[in-house]
Coordinates of C-alpha atoms in Angstrom, one line a residue:
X160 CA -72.1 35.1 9.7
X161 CA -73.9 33.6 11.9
X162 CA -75.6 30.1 11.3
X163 CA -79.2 29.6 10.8
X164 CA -80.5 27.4 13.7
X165 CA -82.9 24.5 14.2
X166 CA -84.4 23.7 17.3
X167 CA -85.8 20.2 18.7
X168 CA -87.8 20.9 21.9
X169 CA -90.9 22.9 23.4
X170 CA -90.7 26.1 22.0
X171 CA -91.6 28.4 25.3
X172 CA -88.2 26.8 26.9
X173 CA -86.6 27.1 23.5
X174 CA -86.7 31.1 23.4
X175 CA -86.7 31.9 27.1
X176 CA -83.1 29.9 27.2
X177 CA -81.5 30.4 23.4
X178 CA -83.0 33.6 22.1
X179 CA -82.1 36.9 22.5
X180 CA -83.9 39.8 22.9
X181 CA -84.9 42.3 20.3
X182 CA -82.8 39.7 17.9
X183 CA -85.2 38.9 15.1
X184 CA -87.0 40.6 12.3
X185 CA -89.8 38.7 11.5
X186 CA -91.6 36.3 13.7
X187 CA -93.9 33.6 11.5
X188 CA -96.2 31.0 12.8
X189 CA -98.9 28.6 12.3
X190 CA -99.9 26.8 15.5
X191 CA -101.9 24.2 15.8
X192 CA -105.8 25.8 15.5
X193 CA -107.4 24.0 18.4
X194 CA -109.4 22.0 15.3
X195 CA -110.2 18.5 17.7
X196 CA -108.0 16.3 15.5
X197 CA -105.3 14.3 15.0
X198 CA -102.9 14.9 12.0
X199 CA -100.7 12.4 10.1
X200 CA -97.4 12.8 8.4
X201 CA -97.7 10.4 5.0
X202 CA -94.5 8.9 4.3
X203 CA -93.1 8.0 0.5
X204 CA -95.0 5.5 -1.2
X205 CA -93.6 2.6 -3.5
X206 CA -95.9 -0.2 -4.5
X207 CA -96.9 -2.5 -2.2
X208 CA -100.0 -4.2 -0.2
X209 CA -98.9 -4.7 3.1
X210 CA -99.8 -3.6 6.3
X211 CA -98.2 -0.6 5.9
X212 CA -99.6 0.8 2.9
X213 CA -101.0 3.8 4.8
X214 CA -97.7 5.0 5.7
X215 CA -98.3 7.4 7.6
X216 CA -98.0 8.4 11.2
X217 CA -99.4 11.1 13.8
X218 CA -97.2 14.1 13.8
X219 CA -99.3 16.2 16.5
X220 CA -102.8 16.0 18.2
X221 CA -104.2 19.2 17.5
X222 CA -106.7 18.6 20.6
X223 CA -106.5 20.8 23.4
X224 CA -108.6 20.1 26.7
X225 CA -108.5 21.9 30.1
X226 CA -106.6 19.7 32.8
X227 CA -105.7 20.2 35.9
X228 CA -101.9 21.3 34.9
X229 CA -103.6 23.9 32.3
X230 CA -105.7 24.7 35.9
X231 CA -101.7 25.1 37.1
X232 CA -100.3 27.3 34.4
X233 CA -103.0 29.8 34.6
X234 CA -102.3 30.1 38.3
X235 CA -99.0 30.8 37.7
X236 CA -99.5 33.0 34.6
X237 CA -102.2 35.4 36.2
X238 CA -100.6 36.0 39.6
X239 CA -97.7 37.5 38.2
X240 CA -95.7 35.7 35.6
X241 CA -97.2 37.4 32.5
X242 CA -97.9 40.9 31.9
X243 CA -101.3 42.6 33.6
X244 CA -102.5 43.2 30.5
X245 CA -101.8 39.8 29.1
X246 CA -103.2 38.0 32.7
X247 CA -106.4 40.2 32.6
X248 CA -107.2 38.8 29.1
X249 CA -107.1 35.1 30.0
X250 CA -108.4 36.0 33.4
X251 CA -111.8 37.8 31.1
X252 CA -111.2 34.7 28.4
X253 CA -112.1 31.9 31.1
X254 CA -114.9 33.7 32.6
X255 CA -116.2 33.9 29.2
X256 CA -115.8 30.7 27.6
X257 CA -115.0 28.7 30.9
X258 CA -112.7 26.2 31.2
X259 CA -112.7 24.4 27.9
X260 CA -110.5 23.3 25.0
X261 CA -110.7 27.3 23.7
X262 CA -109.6 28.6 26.8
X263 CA -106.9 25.5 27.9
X264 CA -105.8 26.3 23.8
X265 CA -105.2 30.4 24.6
X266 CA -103.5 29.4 28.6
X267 CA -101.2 27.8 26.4
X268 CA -100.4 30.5 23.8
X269 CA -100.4 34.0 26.0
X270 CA -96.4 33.3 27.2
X271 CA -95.4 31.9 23.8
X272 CA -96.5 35.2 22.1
X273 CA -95.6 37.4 25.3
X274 CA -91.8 35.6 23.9
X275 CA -92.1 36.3 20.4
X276 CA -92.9 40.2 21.5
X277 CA -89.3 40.0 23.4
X278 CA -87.7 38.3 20.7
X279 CA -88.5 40.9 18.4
X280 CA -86.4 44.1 17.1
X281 CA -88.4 47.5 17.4
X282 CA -88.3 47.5 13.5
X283 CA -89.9 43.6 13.4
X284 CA -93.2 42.4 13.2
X285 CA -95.4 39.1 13.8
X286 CA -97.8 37.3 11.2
X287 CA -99.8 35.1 13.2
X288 CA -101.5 32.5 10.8
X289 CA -104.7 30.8 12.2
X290 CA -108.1 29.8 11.4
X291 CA -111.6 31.8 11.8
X292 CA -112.5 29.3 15.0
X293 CA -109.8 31.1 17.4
X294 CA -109.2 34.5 15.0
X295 CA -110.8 36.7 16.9
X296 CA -109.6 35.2 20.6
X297 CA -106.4 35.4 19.4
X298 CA -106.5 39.0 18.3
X299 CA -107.3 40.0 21.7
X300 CA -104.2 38.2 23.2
X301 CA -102.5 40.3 20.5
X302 CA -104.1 43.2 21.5
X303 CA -102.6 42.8 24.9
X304 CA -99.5 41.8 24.1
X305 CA -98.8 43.8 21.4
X306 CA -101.1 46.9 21.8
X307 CA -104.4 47.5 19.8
X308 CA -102.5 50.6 17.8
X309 CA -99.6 47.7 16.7
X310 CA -102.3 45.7 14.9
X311 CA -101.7 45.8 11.1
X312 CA -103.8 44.0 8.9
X313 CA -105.8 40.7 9.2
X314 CA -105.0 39.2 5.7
X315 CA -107.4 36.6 4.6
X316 CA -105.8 33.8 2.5
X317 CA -108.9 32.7 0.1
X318 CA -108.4 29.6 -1.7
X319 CA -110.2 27.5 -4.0
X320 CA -112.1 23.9 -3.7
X321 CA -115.0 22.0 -5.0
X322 CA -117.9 24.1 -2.7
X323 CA -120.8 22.1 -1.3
X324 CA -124.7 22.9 -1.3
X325 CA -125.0 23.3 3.1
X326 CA -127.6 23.7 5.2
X327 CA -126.0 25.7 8.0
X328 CA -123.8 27.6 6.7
X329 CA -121.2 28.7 3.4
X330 CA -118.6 26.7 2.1
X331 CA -115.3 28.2 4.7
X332 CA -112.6 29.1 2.3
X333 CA -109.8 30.8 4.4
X334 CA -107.5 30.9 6.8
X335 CA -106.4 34.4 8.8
X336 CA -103.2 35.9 9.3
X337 CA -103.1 38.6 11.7
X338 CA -100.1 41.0 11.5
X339 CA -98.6 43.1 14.5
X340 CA -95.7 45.4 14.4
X341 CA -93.7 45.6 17.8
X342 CA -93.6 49.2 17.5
X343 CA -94.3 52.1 14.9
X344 CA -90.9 51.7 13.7
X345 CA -91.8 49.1 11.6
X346 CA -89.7 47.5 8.8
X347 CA -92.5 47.0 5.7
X348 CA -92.0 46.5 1.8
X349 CA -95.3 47.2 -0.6
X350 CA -95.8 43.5 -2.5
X351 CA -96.8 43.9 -5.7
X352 CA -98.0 41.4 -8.1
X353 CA -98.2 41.2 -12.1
X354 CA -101.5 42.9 -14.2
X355 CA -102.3 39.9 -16.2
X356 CA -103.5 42.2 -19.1
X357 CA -103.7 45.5 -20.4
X358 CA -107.7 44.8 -19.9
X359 CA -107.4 43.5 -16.3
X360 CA -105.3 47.2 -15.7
X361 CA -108.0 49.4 -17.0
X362 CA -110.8 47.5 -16.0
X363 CA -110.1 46.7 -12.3
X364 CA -108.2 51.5 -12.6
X365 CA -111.3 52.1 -14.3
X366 CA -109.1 54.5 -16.6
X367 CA -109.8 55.6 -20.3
X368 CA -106.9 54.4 -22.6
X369 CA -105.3 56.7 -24.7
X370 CA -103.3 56.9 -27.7
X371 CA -100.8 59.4 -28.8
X372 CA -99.8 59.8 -32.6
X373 CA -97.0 57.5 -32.1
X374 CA -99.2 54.7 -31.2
X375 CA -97.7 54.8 -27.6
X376 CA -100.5 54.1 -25.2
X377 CA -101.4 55.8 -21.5
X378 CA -103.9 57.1 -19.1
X379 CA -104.3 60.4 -16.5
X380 CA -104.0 59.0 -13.4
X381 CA -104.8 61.2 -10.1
X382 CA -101.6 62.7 -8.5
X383 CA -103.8 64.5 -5.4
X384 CA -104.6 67.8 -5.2
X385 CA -106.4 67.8 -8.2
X386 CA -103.4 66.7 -10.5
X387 CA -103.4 64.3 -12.8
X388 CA -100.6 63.2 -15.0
X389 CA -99.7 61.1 -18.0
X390 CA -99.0 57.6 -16.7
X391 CA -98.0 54.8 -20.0
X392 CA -99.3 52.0 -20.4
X393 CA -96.2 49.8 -20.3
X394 CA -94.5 51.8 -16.8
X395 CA -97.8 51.0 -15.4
X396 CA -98.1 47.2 -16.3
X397 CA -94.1 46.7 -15.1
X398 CA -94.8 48.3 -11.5
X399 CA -97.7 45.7 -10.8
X400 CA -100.5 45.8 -8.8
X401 CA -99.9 46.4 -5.0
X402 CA -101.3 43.8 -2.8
X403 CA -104.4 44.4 -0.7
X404 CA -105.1 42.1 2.6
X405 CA -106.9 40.0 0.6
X406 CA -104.1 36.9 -0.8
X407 CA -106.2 34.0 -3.0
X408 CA -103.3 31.5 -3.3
X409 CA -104.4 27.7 -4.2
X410 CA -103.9 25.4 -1.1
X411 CA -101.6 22.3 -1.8
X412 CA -103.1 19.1 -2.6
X413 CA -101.8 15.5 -2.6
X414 CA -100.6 16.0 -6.1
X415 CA -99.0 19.5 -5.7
X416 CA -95.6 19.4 -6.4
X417 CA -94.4 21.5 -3.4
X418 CA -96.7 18.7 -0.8
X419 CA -94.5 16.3 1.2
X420 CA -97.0 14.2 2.8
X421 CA -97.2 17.0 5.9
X422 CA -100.4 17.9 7.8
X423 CA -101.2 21.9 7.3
X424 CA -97.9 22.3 5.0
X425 CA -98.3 25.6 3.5
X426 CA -97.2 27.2 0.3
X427 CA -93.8 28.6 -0.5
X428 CA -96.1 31.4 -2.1
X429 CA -97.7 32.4 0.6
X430 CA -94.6 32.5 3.0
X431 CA -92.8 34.2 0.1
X432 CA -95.3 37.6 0.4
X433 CA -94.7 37.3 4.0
X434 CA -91.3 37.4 4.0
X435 CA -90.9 40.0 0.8
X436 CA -93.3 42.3 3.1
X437 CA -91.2 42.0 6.2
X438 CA -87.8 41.7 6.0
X439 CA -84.8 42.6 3.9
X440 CA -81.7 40.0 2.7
X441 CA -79.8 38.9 6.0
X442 CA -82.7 40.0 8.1
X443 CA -83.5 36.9 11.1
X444 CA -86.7 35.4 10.9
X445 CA -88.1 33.2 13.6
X446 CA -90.8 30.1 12.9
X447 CA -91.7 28.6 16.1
X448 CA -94.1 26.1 14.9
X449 CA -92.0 25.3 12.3
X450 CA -93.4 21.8 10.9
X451 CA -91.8 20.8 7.9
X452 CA -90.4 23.7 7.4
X453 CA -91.7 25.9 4.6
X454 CA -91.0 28.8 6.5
X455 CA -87.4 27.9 7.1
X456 CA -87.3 27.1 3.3
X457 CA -88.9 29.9 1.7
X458 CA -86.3 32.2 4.5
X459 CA -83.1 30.2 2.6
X460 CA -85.1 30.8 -1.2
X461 CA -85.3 34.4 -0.4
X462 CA -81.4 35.0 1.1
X463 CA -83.0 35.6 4.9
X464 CA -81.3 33.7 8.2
X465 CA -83.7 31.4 9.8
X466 CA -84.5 29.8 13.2
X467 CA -87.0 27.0 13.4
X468 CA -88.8 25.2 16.5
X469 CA -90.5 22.2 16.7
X470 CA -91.8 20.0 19.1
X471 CA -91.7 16.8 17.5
X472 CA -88.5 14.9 16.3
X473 CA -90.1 13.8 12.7
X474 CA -90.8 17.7 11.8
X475 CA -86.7 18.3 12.5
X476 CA -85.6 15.2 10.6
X477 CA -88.0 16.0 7.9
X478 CA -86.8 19.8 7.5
X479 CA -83.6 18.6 7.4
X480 CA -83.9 16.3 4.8
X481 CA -85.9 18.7 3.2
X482 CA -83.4 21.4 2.9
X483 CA -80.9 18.9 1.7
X484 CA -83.3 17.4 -1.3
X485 CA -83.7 21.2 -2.3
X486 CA -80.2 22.7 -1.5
X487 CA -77.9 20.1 -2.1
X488 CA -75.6 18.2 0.8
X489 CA -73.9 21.6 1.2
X490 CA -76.4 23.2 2.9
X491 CA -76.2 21.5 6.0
X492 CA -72.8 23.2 6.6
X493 CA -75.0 25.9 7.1
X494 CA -77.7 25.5 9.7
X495 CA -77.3 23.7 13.4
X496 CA -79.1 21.4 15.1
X497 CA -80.2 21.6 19.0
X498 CA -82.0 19.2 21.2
X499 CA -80.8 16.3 19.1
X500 CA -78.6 13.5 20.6
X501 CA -74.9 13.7 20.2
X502 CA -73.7 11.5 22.8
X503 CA -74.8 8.2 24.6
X504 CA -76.2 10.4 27.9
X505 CA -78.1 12.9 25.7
X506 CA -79.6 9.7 23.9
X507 CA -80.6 8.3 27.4
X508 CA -82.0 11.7 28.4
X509 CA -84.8 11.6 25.3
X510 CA -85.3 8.0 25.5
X511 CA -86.3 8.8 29.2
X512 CA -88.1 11.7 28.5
X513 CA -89.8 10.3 24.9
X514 CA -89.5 6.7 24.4
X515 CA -91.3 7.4 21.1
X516 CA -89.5 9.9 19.6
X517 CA -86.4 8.3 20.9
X518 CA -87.4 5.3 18.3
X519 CA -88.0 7.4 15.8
X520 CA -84.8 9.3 16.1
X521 CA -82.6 6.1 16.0
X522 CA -85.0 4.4 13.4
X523 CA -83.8 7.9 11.4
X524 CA -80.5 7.4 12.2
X525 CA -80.4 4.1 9.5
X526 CA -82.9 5.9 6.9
X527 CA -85.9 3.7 7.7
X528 CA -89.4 4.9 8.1
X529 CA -91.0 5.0 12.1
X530 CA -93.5 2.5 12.3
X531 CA -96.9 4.3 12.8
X532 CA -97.6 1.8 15.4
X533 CA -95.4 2.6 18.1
X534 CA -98.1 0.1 21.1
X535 CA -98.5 -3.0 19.8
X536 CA -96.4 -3.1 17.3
X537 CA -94.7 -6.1 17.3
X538 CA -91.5 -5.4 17.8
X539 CA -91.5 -3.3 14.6
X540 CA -90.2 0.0 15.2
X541 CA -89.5 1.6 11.7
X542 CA -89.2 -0.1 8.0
X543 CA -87.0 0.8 4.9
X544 CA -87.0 -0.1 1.5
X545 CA -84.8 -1.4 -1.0
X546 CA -85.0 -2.3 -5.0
X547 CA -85.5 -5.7 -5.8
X548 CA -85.1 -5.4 -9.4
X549 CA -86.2 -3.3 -12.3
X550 CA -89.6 -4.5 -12.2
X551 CA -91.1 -2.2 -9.3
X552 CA -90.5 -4.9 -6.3
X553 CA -89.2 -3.8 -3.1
X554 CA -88.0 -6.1 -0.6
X555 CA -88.2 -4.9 3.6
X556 CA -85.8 -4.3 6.1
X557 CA -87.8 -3.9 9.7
X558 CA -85.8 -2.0 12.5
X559 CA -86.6 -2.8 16.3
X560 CA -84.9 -0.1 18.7
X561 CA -84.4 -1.0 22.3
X562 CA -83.1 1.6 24.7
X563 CA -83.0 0.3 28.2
X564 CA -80.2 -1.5 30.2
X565 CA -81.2 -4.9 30.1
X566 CA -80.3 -7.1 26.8
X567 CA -80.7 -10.4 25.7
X568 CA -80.7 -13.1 23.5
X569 CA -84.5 -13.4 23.3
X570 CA -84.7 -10.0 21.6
X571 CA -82.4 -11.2 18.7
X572 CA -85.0 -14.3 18.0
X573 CA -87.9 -12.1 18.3
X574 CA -86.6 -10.2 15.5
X575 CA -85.7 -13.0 13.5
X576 CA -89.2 -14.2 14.3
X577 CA -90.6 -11.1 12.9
X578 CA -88.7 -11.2 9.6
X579 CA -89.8 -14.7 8.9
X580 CA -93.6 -14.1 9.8
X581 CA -93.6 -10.6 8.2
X582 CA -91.9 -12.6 4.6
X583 CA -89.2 -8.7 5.5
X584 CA -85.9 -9.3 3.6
X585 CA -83.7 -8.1 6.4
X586 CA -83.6 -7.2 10.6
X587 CA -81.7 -4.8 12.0
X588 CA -81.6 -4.2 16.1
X589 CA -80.4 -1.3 17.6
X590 CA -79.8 -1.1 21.5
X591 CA -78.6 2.1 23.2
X592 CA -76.6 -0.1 25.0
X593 CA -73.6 -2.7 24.3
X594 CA -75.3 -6.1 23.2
X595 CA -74.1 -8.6 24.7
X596 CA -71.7 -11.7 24.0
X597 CA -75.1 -14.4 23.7
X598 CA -76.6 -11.3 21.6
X599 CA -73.8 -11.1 19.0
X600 CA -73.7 -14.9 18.8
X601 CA -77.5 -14.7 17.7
X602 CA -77.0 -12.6 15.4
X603 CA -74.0 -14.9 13.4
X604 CA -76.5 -18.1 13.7
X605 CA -78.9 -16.0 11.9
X606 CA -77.8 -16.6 8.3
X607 CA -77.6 -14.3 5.4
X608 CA -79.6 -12.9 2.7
X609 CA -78.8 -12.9 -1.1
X610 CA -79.8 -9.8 -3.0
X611 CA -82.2 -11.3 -6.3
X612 CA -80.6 -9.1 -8.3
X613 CA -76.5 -8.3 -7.7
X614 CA -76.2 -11.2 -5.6
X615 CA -74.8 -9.3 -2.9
X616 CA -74.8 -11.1 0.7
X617 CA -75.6 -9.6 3.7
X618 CA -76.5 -10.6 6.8
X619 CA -80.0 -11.3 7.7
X620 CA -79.9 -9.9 11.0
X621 CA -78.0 -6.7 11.7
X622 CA -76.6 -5.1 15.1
X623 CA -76.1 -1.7 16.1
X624 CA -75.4 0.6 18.8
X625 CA -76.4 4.6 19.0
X626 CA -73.3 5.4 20.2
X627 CA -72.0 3.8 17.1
X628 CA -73.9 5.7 14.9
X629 CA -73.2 8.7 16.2
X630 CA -69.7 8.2 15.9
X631 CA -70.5 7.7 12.2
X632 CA -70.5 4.0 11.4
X633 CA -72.8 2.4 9.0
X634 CA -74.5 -1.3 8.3
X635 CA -73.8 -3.2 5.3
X636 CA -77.3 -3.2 3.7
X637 CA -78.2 -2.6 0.4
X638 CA -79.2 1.6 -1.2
X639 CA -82.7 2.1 0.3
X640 CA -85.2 4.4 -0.1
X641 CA -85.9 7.9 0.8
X642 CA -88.7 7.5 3.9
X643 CA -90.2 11.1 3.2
X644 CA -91.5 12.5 -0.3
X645 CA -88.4 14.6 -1.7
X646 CA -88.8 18.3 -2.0
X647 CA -88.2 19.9 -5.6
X648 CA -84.7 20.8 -6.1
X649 CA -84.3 24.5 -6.2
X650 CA -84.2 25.9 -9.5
X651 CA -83.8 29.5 -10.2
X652 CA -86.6 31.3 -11.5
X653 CA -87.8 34.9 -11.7
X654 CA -89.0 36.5 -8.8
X655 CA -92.9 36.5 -8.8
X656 CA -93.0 40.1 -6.6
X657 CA -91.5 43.1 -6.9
X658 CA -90.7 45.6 -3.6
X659 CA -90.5 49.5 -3.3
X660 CA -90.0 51.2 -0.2
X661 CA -93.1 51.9 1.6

């Protein structure tokens, strides 16, 4: 078997070079909604006042705005690199809205859903999850890609909150999901859920109960054609209610325990339905917005193979560690990653293409935290944590990364510098390249630091190369913390739906 598949990188290049066609069942994402705002990834919390209390750092700018290389892709997408159909649309789209953050937002979706289309077995099928701002736009992209007579359902996901008296207009409760088969051939599963009473059942069938001498209960349900039959009570309340396109599902909060601190993290729930709809065990289902990955963990829950997309390096680190907090260490046997580093030259290559999420990626490399001040940050590129004692106290270690060429002595001071004027614990530098000879000798004149409560001694300033950590070796420094809230560990528990062939 095949294993399931992680990808770090833009997700158009990601399926035009590494996915086949007509290879996946069930295509699943949640783009960004064009919503004008920035959104934060909030890191695990331990007690503490300092200047990075917050934790938390921008994991994508969901702010979209017509430039001139959005003025460049539509060139190139409506004289011939789309579909008519598809270049019509955005052609009728920008005379219609004009060339604004709605319009730059749709240039930049038609060839990523013209992808997923290809992507797709005849028998699959595409859940598009969005917001009522860009529903209807999107639908008619759909439409063009996928043909009106494809479209499925539009599933509203309701969910509760605290409503406010407005002025202008009601409290906006739900997302959309719009649904589009590739063909008529279509692979679907009814979803049923649970009657919570025998008075729910008869209320919402609006059915007389019965009783036979016996005491067994039942009512005459309508077979068609003028039939009716005997249905019992209890048969009835085991096959559950089938679902409608209406889902009310409680978003997460802060204090759910399924939340790890991501922007627009999504239920397992309410990928569960999606997935128990779709697909079948073994079947390949494809998330190419993938975020933190609840997709991708719902898809392992559920015994389906997985691929998963994302643009930023914190959402792959974070899925990762994700599936490990849930699965166990054994899971990563399982899954690949692509786009990451594995060598010194593909470490060069993202640090020239992404200095930032090169620093994050090596400041993940030791288990620290990215700073969420990657300008001006003092030479502070990521933090970890570390016990002090029983009482709650956590002493600092502060990571600087530095990936060009030239090295020198100065940078070890800095550091040092930083640890003494920050009251950190420890320093650790790591250079994509060798340090050299007046580096090392820094780093031995920089003492060592006594742990309050083992009396373990380490160094106070640490060195490191990437290459060295990717060939597997570690610093010396004492069991920190986990940087990212930690996912439940999987327990089994009864399934919440039941299928039948539909």
């Amino acid at each position: 078997m095949e294993r399931n598949h992680l990808y770090y990188g833009d997700n158009l290049e990601v399926m035009r070079k590494s996915i086949d066609s007509e290879s996946v069942d069930l295509v699943y994402l949640d783009p960004p909604f064009n919503s004008a705002r920035n959104y934060n990834v909030i890191f695990n919390r331990v007690d503490r006042a300092d200047s990075e209390a917050s934790a938390q750092i921008e994991a994508f700018e969901d702010t979209w705005t017509w430039t001139p290389e959005t003025d460049r892709q539509y060139d190139k997408y409506v004289n011939g690199e789309l579909p008519p159909k598809v270049s019509d649309t955005l052609v009728a789209m920008r005379t219609l809205l004009g060339e604004n953050d709605a319009s730059a937002y749709l240039v930049n979706m038609a060839p990523r859903l013209v992808e997923l289309h290809r992507v797709l077995k005849p028998t699959g099928s595409v859940y598009l999850h969005c917001d009522p701002t860009m529903s209807h736009y999107l639908k008619i992209l759909l439409d063009a890609i996928f043909g009106p007579k494809q479209f499925r359902n539009e599933i509203i996901w309701h969910y509760s909150g605290w409503n406010k008296k407005l002025k202008a207009h009601y409290e906006r409760r739900h997302d959309v999901i719009l649904s589009y088969s590739k063909s008529d051939a279509l692979a679907f599963n009814s979803v049923t859920q649970p009657w919570l009473s025998k008075e729910q059942y008869l209320t919402t069938r609006k059915q007389k109960l019965h009783r036979e001498e016996d005491g067994r209960e039942y009512v005459m349900s309508d077979r068609g054609g003028g039939q009716r039959i005997k249905r019992y009570i209890e048969e009835a309340m085991a096959y559950g209610r089938p679902m409608d396109d209406v889902w009310t599902i409680d978003k997460l909060n802060n204090s759910s325990a399924e939340a790890l601190g991501y922007p627009t993290q999504k239920p397992l729930a309410l990928l569960e339905r999606i997935i128990l709809s779709a697909t079948k065990p073994g079947d390949v289902i494809l998330d190419p917005f993938c975020g933190c990955g609840t997709s991708v963990d719902a898809a392992e829950k559920l015994g389906r193979r997985w691929l998963g997309i994302d643009i930023t390096y914190i959402a792959i680190d974070l899925i990762e560690k994700r599936l490990v907090s849930t699965y166990g260490e054994d899971i990563e046997d399982s899954f690949v990653v692509s786009g990451i580093p594995h060598d010194k030259a593909a470490a060069f290559a993202l640090f020239k293409k992404n200095p930032f999420d090169f620093e994050r990626w090596a400041v993940s490399m030791i288990g620290a935290q990215p700073n969420a001040k990657q300008v001006g940050d003092k030479g502070i590129d990521g933090v970890a944590r570390f016990p002090l004692g029983p009482k709650g106290q956590y002493g600092r270690i502060l990571a600087s990364v530095k990936g060009g060429k030239q090295l020198n002595p100065a940078m070890v001071r800095d550091l040092v510098g930083t640890v003494e004027t920050q009251k950190a614990e420890l320093g650790v530098l790591i250079t994509l390249s060798e340090p050299t000879k007046g580096m090392i000798d820094a780093v031995n004149h920089a003492g060592n630091y006594t742990h309050p409560a083992n009396g373990q001694v380490y160094r106070k300033i640490q060195i490191i190369t990437v290459p060295e950590l990717l060939s597997g070796k570690r610093l010396i420094l004492p069991p920190t913390l986990l940087p990212y809230i930690q996912a439940q560990r999987k327990t089994a528990t009864q399934e919440e739906f039941t299928l039948w062939d539909h």
